[in-house]
Amino acid sequence: MRRALLMIPVLFLMGCFHATIETAATPSAQVIENQWAHGFVFGLVPPTTVQTQAGCGSKGVAKVETQISFLNGLASALTFSLYTPMTIKVTCAQ
């Protein structure tokens, strides 16, 4: 019971992370999304690279968004940040 009470502040102190990188290219409707990109050990071991060549072709990338959603943060908290997943969303260019 005491351990559960100690975890409540940890859940509220965890912030969600969101970063966006935009290029000068015009975005299209085609999106490549990975909601559970697997990172490890506080994010020191990053997720694998998103292969956009197959999805976007020679058009390239217009926008890349990375975030740690609530569920990603919860999974990280439950594993004491040994497993640190994130969501990656790539928008292809026109």
CSV table of N, CA, C and O in Angstrom, one decimal:
chain,number,residue,atom,x,y,z
A,1,MET,N,0.8,-1.2,0.0
A,1,MET,CA,0.0,0.0,0.0
A,1,MET,C,0.9,1.3,0.0
A,1,MET,O,0.6,2.2,-0.7
A,2,ARG,N,1.9,1.2,0.8
A,2,ARG,CA,2.8,2.4,0.9
A,2,ARG,C,3.5,2.7,-0.4
A,2,ARG,O,3.7,3.8,-0.8
A,3,ARG,N,3.9,1.6,-1.1
A,3,ARG,CA,4.5,1.7,-2.4
A,3,ARG,C,3.6,2.4,-3.4
A,3,ARG,O,4.0,3.2,-4.2
A,4,ALA,N,2.3,2.0,-3.4
A,4,ALA,CA,1.3,2.5,-4.3
A,4,ALA,C,1.1,4.0,-4.1
A,4,ALA,O,1.0,4.8,-5.0
A,5,LEU,N,1.1,4.4,-2.8
A,5,LEU,CA,1.0,5.8,-2.5
A,5,LEU,C,2.2,6.6,-2.9
A,5,LEU,O,2.1,7.8,-3.3
A,6,LEU,N,3.4,6.0,-2.9
A,6,LEU,CA,4.6,6.7,-3.4
A,6,LEU,C,4.6,6.9,-4.9
A,6,LEU,O,5.2,7.8,-5.4
A,7,MET,N,3.9,6.0,-5.6
A,7,MET,CA,3.9,6.1,-7.1
A,7,MET,C,3.0,7.2,-7.6
A,7,MET,O,3.2,7.7,-8.7
A,8,ILE,N,2.0,7.6,-6.8
A,8,ILE,CA,1.1,8.6,-7.2
A,8,ILE,C,1.8,9.9,-7.6
A,8,ILE,O,1.6,10.5,-8.6
A,9,PRO,N,2.6,10.4,-6.7
A,9,PRO,CA,3.3,11.7,-7.0
A,9,PRO,C,4.2,11.5,-8.3
A,9,PRO,O,4.4,12.4,-9.1
A,10,VAL,N,4.8,10.3,-8.5
A,10,VAL,CA,5.6,10.1,-9.6
A,10,VAL,C,4.8,10.2,-10.9
A,10,VAL,O,5.3,10.8,-11.9
A,11,LEU,N,3.6,9.7,-10.9
A,11,LEU,CA,2.8,9.8,-12.1
A,11,LEU,C,2.4,11.3,-12.4
A,11,LEU,O,2.3,11.7,-13.6
A,12,PHE,N,2.2,12.1,-11.4
A,12,PHE,CA,1.8,13.4,-11.6
A,12,PHE,C,3.0,14.3,-11.9
A,12,PHE,O,2.8,15.4,-12.6
A,13,LEU,N,4.2,13.9,-11.5
A,13,LEU,CA,5.3,14.7,-11.8
A,13,LEU,C,5.9,14.4,-13.2
A,13,LEU,O,6.7,15.2,-13.7
A,14,MET,N,5.5,13.3,-13.8
A,14,MET,CA,6.0,12.9,-15.1
A,14,MET,C,5.3,13.9,-16.1
A,14,MET,O,4.1,14.1,-16.2
A,15,GLY,N,6.2,14.5,-16.9
A,15,GLY,CA,5.7,15.4,-17.9
A,15,GLY,C,5.6,14.7,-19.3
A,15,GLY,O,6.3,13.8,-19.5
A,16,CYS,N,4.7,15.2,-20.1
A,16,CYS,CA,4.7,14.6,-21.4
A,16,CYS,C,5.6,15.5,-22.3
A,16,CYS,O,5.7,16.7,-22.1
A,17,PHE,N,6.3,14.9,-23.2
A,17,PHE,CA,7.3,15.5,-24.1
A,17,PHE,C,6.7,15.5,-25.5
A,17,PHE,O,6.2,14.6,-26.0
A,18,HIS,N,6.9,16.7,-26.2
A,18,HIS,CA,6.5,16.8,-27.6
A,18,HIS,C,7.4,17.7,-28.3
A,18,HIS,O,7.6,18.9,-27.9
A,19,ALA,N,8.0,17.2,-29.4
A,19,ALA,CA,8.9,18.0,-30.2
A,19,ALA,C,8.5,17.9,-31.7
A,19,ALA,O,8.2,16.8,-32.1
A,20,THR,N,8.5,19.0,-32.4
A,20,THR,CA,8.2,19.0,-33.8
A,20,THR,C,9.3,19.6,-34.6
A,20,THR,O,9.8,20.7,-34.3
A,21,ILE,N,9.6,19.0,-35.8
A,21,ILE,CA,10.6,19.5,-36.7
A,21,ILE,C,9.9,19.6,-38.0
A,21,ILE,O,9.4,18.6,-38.6
A,22,GLU,N,9.9,20.8,-38.6
A,22,GLU,CA,9.2,21.1,-39.9
A,22,GLU,C,10.3,21.5,-40.9
A,22,GLU,O,11.2,22.2,-40.6
A,23,THR,N,10.1,21.0,-42.1
A,23,THR,CA,10.9,21.4,-43.2
A,23,THR,C,10.2,22.4,-44.1
A,23,THR,O,9.0,22.7,-43.8
A,24,ALA,N,10.8,22.9,-45.1
A,24,ALA,CA,10.1,23.9,-46.0
A,24,ALA,C,9.2,23.2,-47.0
A,24,ALA,O,8.4,23.9,-47.7
A,25,ALA,N,9.2,21.9,-47.0
A,25,ALA,CA,8.3,21.1,-47.9
A,25,ALA,C,6.9,21.2,-47.5
A,25,ALA,O,6.5,21.3,-46.4
A,26,THR,N,6.0,21.1,-48.5
A,26,THR,CA,4.5,21.1,-48.3
A,26,THR,C,4.1,19.8,-47.8
A,26,THR,O,4.4,18.8,-48.5
A,27,PRO,N,3.4,19.7,-46.7
A,27,PRO,CA,3.0,18.4,-46.2
A,27,PRO,C,1.9,17.7,-47.0
A,27,PRO,O,1.1,18.4,-47.6
A,28,SER,N,1.9,16.4,-47.1
A,28,SER,CA,0.9,15.7,-47.8
A,28,SER,C,0.0,15.0,-46.7
A,28,SER,O,0.2,15.1,-45.5
A,29,ALA,N,-1.0,14.2,-47.2
A,29,ALA,CA,-1.8,13.4,-46.3
A,29,ALA,C,-1.2,12.1,-45.8
A,29,ALA,O,-1.7,11.5,-44.9
A,30,GLN,N,-0.1,11.8,-46.4
A,30,GLN,CA,0.5,10.5,-46.1
A,30,GLN,C,1.4,10.6,-44.8
A,30,GLN,O,2.2,11.5,-44.7
A,31,VAL,N,1.1,9.7,-43.9
A,31,VAL,CA,1.7,9.8,-42.5
A,31,VAL,C,2.2,8.4,-42.2
A,31,VAL,O,1.5,7.4,-42.4
A,32,ILE,N,3.4,8.4,-41.6
A,32,ILE,CA,4.0,7.2,-41.1
A,32,ILE,C,4.0,7.4,-39.6
A,32,ILE,O,4.6,8.3,-39.1
A,33,GLU,N,3.4,6.4,-38.8
A,33,GLU,CA,3.3,6.6,-37.4
A,33,GLU,C,3.7,5.3,-36.6
A,33,GLU,O,3.3,4.3,-37.0
A,34,ASN,N,4.5,5.5,-35.6
A,34,ASN,CA,4.9,4.4,-34.7
A,34,ASN,C,4.6,4.9,-33.3
A,34,ASN,O,5.3,5.7,-32.7
A,35,GLN,N,3.5,4.3,-32.7
A,35,GLN,CA,3.1,4.8,-31.4
A,35,GLN,C,3.9,4.2,-30.2
A,35,GLN,O,3.9,4.7,-29.1
A,36,TRP,N,4.6,3.1,-30.5
A,36,TRP,CA,5.5,2.5,-29.5
A,36,TRP,C,6.9,2.2,-30.0
A,36,TRP,O,7.3,1.1,-30.2
A,37,ALA,N,7.6,3.3,-30.3
A,37,ALA,CA,9.0,3.2,-30.7
A,37,ALA,C,9.8,2.9,-29.4
A,37,ALA,O,9.7,3.6,-28.4
A,38,HIS,N,10.5,1.8,-29.4
A,38,HIS,CA,11.1,1.2,-28.2
A,38,HIS,C,12.5,1.9,-27.9
A,38,HIS,O,13.4,1.7,-28.6
A,39,GLY,N,12.5,2.6,-26.8
A,39,GLY,CA,13.8,3.1,-26.2
A,39,GLY,C,14.0,2.5,-24.9
A,39,GLY,O,13.1,1.9,-24.3
A,40,PHE,N,15.3,2.6,-24.4
A,40,PHE,CA,15.6,1.9,-23.2
A,40,PHE,C,16.6,2.8,-22.3
A,40,PHE,O,17.2,3.7,-22.8
A,41,VAL,N,16.6,2.5,-21.0
A,41,VAL,CA,17.5,3.1,-20.1
A,41,VAL,C,17.4,4.6,-20.1
A,41,VAL,O,18.4,5.3,-20.5
A,42,PHE,N,16.3,5.1,-19.7
A,42,PHE,CA,16.1,6.6,-19.6
A,42,PHE,C,16.2,7.3,-20.9
A,42,PHE,O,16.5,8.4,-21.0
A,43,GLY,N,16.0,6.5,-22.0
A,43,GLY,CA,16.2,7.1,-23.4
A,43,GLY,C,17.6,7.2,-23.9
A,43,GLY,O,17.8,7.7,-25.0
A,44,LEU,N,18.5,6.6,-23.1
A,44,LEU,CA,19.9,6.6,-23.6
A,44,LEU,C,20.1,5.7,-24.7
A,44,LEU,O,21.0,5.9,-25.6
A,45,VAL,N,19.3,4.6,-24.8
A,45,VAL,CA,19.3,3.8,-26.0
A,45,VAL,C,18.1,4.2,-26.8
A,45,VAL,O,17.0,3.8,-26.4
A,46,PRO,N,18.3,4.9,-27.9
A,46,PRO,CA,17.1,5.5,-28.6
A,46,PRO,C,16.4,4.4,-29.4
A,46,PRO,O,16.9,3.3,-29.7
A,47,PRO,N,15.2,4.7,-29.9
A,47,PRO,CA,14.4,3.8,-30.8
A,47,PRO,C,15.2,3.7,-32.1
A,47,PRO,O,16.0,4.5,-32.5
A,48,THR,N,14.8,2.7,-32.9
A,48,THR,CA,15.4,2.5,-34.2
A,48,THR,C,14.9,3.6,-35.1
A,48,THR,O,13.9,4.3,-34.9
A,49,THR,N,15.7,3.9,-36.2
A,49,THR,CA,15.4,4.9,-37.1
A,49,THR,C,14.2,4.6,-37.9
A,49,THR,O,14.0,3.4,-38.4
A,50,VAL,N,13.3,5.6,-38.1
A,50,VAL,CA,12.1,5.4,-39.0
A,50,VAL,C,12.5,5.4,-40.4
A,50,VAL,O,13.1,6.3,-40.9
A,51,GLN,N,12.2,4.3,-41.1
A,51,GLN,CA,12.6,4.2,-42.5
A,51,GLN,C,11.5,4.9,-43.4
A,51,GLN,O,10.4,4.3,-43.6
A,52,THR,N,11.8,6.1,-43.8
A,52,THR,CA,10.8,6.9,-44.6
A,52,THR,C,10.9,6.7,-46.1
A,52,THR,O,10.0,7.0,-46.8
A,53,GLN,N,12.0,6.1,-46.6
A,53,GLN,CA,12.2,5.9,-48.0
A,53,GLN,C,11.1,5.1,-48.6
A,53,GLN,O,10.6,5.4,-49.7
A,54,ALA,N,10.7,4.0,-47.9
A,54,ALA,CA,9.6,3.1,-48.4
A,54,ALA,C,8.3,3.8,-48.4
A,54,ALA,O,7.5,3.6,-49.3
A,55,GLY,N,8.0,4.6,-47.4
A,55,GLY,CA,6.7,5.3,-47.3
A,55,GLY,C,6.6,6.6,-48.0
A,55,GLY,O,5.5,6.8,-48.6
A,56,CYS,N,7.6,7.4,-48.0
A,56,CYS,CA,7.5,8.7,-48.6
A,56,CYS,C,8.2,8.7,-50.0
A,56,CYS,O,7.9,9.6,-50.8
A,57,GLY,N,9.0,7.8,-50.3
A,57,GLY,CA,9.7,7.8,-51.6
A,57,GLY,C,10.7,8.9,-51.8
A,57,GLY,O,11.3,9.4,-50.8
A,58,SER,N,10.8,9.4,-53.0
A,58,SER,CA,11.7,10.5,-53.2
A,58,SER,C,11.2,11.9,-52.9
A,58,SER,O,11.9,12.9,-53.0
A,59,LYS,N,9.9,11.9,-52.5
A,59,LYS,CA,9.3,13.2,-52.1
A,59,LYS,C,9.9,13.8,-50.8
A,59,LYS,O,10.0,15.0,-50.7
A,60,GLY,N,10.4,13.0,-49.9
A,60,GLY,CA,11.0,13.4,-48.7
A,60,GLY,C,10.0,13.6,-47.6
A,60,GLY,O,8.9,13.2,-47.7
A,61,VAL,N,10.5,14.3,-46.6
A,61,VAL,CA,9.7,14.5,-45.3
A,61,VAL,C,9.4,15.9,-45.1
A,61,VAL,O,10.2,16.8,-45.3
A,62,ALA,N,8.1,16.2,-44.7
A,62,ALA,CA,7.7,17.6,-44.4
A,62,ALA,C,7.8,17.9,-42.9
A,62,ALA,O,8.1,19.0,-42.5
A,63,LYS,N,7.4,16.9,-42.1
A,63,LYS,CA,7.4,17.2,-40.7
A,63,LYS,C,7.6,15.9,-39.9
A,63,LYS,O,7.2,14.8,-40.3
A,64,VAL,N,8.3,16.0,-38.8
A,64,VAL,CA,8.6,14.9,-37.9
A,64,VAL,C,8.2,15.3,-36.5
A,64,VAL,O,8.6,16.4,-36.0
A,65,GLU,N,7.3,14.5,-35.8
A,65,GLU,CA,6.9,14.8,-34.5
A,65,GLU,C,7.3,13.6,-33.6
A,65,GLU,O,7.0,12.5,-33.9
A,66,THR,N,7.9,13.9,-32.4
A,66,THR,CA,8.1,12.9,-31.4
A,66,THR,C,7.5,13.3,-30.1
A,66,THR,O,7.4,14.5,-29.8
A,67,GLN,N,6.9,12.4,-29.4
A,67,GLN,CA,6.3,12.7,-28.2
A,67,GLN,C,6.3,11.5,-27.2
A,67,GLN,O,6.4,10.4,-27.7
A,68,ILE,N,6.2,11.8,-26.0
A,68,ILE,CA,6.0,10.8,-25.0
A,68,ILE,C,4.6,11.0,-24.5
A,68,ILE,O,4.3,12.0,-23.8
A,69,SER,N,3.7,10.1,-24.9
A,69,SER,CA,2.3,10.3,-24.5
A,69,SER,C,2.1,9.8,-23.0
A,69,SER,O,3.0,9.3,-22.4
A,70,PHE,N,0.9,10.0,-22.5
A,70,PHE,CA,0.6,9.5,-21.1
A,70,PHE,C,0.9,8.0,-21.0
A,70,PHE,O,1.5,7.6,-20.0
A,71,LEU,N,0.4,7.2,-21.9
A,71,LEU,CA,0.6,5.8,-21.9
A,71,LEU,C,2.1,5.4,-22.0
A,71,LEU,O,2.6,4.5,-21.3
A,72,ASN,N,2.8,6.1,-22.9
A,72,ASN,CA,4.3,5.9,-23.0
A,72,ASN,C,5.0,6.2,-21.6
A,72,ASN,O,5.8,5.5,-21.2
A,73,GLY,N,4.6,7.3,-21.0
A,73,GLY,CA,5.1,7.7,-19.7
A,73,GLY,C,4.8,6.7,-18.6
A,73,GLY,O,5.6,6.5,-17.7
A,74,LEU,N,3.6,6.2,-18.7
A,74,LEU,CA,3.1,5.2,-17.7
A,74,LEU,C,4.0,4.0,-17.8
A,74,LEU,O,4.4,3.4,-16.8
A,75,ALA,N,4.2,3.5,-19.0
A,75,ALA,CA,5.0,2.3,-19.2
A,75,ALA,C,6.4,2.5,-18.8
A,75,ALA,O,7.1,1.7,-18.2
A,76,SER,N,6.9,3.7,-19.0
A,76,SER,CA,8.3,4.1,-18.5
A,76,SER,C,8.3,4.1,-17.0
A,76,SER,O,9.3,3.6,-16.4
A,77,ALA,N,7.3,4.7,-16.4
A,77,ALA,CA,7.3,4.7,-14.9
A,77,ALA,C,7.2,3.3,-14.3
A,77,ALA,O,7.8,3.1,-13.2
A,78,LEU,N,6.4,2.5,-14.9
A,78,LEU,CA,6.2,1.1,-14.3
A,78,LEU,C,7.4,0.3,-14.4
A,78,LEU,O,7.6,-0.7,-13.6
A,79,THR,N,8.3,0.6,-15.4
A,79,THR,CA,9.6,-0.1,-15.5
A,79,THR,C,10.8,0.7,-15.0
A,79,THR,O,11.9,0.4,-15.2
A,80,PHE,N,10.5,1.7,-14.2
A,80,PHE,CA,11.5,2.6,-13.6
A,80,PHE,C,12.4,3.1,-14.7
A,80,PHE,O,13.7,3.2,-14.5
A,81,SER,N,11.9,3.5,-15.8
A,81,SER,CA,12.6,4.1,-17.0
A,81,SER,C,13.6,3.2,-17.6
A,81,SER,O,14.4,3.6,-18.4
A,82,LEU,N,13.5,1.9,-17.3
A,82,LEU,CA,14.4,0.9,-18.1
A,82,LEU,C,13.8,0.8,-19.5
A,82,LEU,O,14.6,0.6,-20.5
A,83,TYR,N,12.5,0.8,-19.7
A,83,TYR,CA,11.9,0.8,-21.0
A,83,TYR,C,11.2,2.2,-21.2
A,83,TYR,O,10.4,2.6,-20.4
A,84,THR,N,11.7,2.9,-22.2
A,84,THR,CA,11.2,4.3,-22.4
A,84,THR,C,10.6,4.5,-23.8
A,84,THR,O,11.4,5.0,-24.7
A,85,PRO,N,9.4,4.1,-24.0
A,85,PRO,CA,8.8,4.2,-25.4
A,85,PRO,C,8.4,5.6,-25.7
A,85,PRO,O,8.3,6.5,-24.8
A,86,MET,N,8.3,5.9,-27.0
A,86,MET,CA,7.8,7.2,-27.5
A,86,MET,C,7.0,7.0,-28.8
A,86,MET,O,7.1,6.0,-29.4
A,87,THR,N,6.3,8.0,-29.1
A,87,THR,CA,5.5,8.0,-30.3
A,87,THR,C,6.2,8.9,-31.4
A,87,THR,O,6.6,10.0,-31.1
A,88,ILE,N,6.4,8.4,-32.6
A,88,ILE,CA,7.0,9.1,-33.7
A,88,ILE,C,6.0,9.2,-34.8
A,88,ILE,O,5.5,8.1,-35.3
A,89,LYS,N,5.8,10.4,-35.3
A,89,LYS,CA,4.9,10.6,-36.5
A,89,LYS,C,5.6,11.4,-37.5
A,89,LYS,O,6.1,12.5,-37.3
A,90,VAL,N,5.7,10.8,-38.7
A,90,VAL,CA,6.4,11.5,-39.9
A,90,VAL,C,5.4,11.8,-40.9
A,90,VAL,O,4.6,10.9,-41.4
A,91,THR,N,5.3,13.0,-41.4
A,91,THR,CA,4.4,13.5,-42.4
A,91,THR,C,5.2,13.6,-43.7
A,91,THR,O,6.2,14.4,-43.7
A,92,CYS,N,4.9,12.9,-44.8
A,92,CYS,CA,5.6,13.0,-46.0
A,92,CYS,C,5.3,14.3,-46.7
A,92,CYS,O,4.3,14.9,-46.5
A,93,ALA,N,6.2,14.7,-47.6
A,93,ALA,CA,6.1,15.9,-48.4
A,93,ALA,C,5.2,15.5,-49.7
A,93,ALA,O,5.2,14.4,-50.1
A,94,GLN,N,4.7,16.6,-50.3
A,94,GLN,CA,3.9,16.4,-51.5
A,94,GLN,C,4.8,16.2,-52.7
A,94,GLN,O,5.9,16.7,-52.8
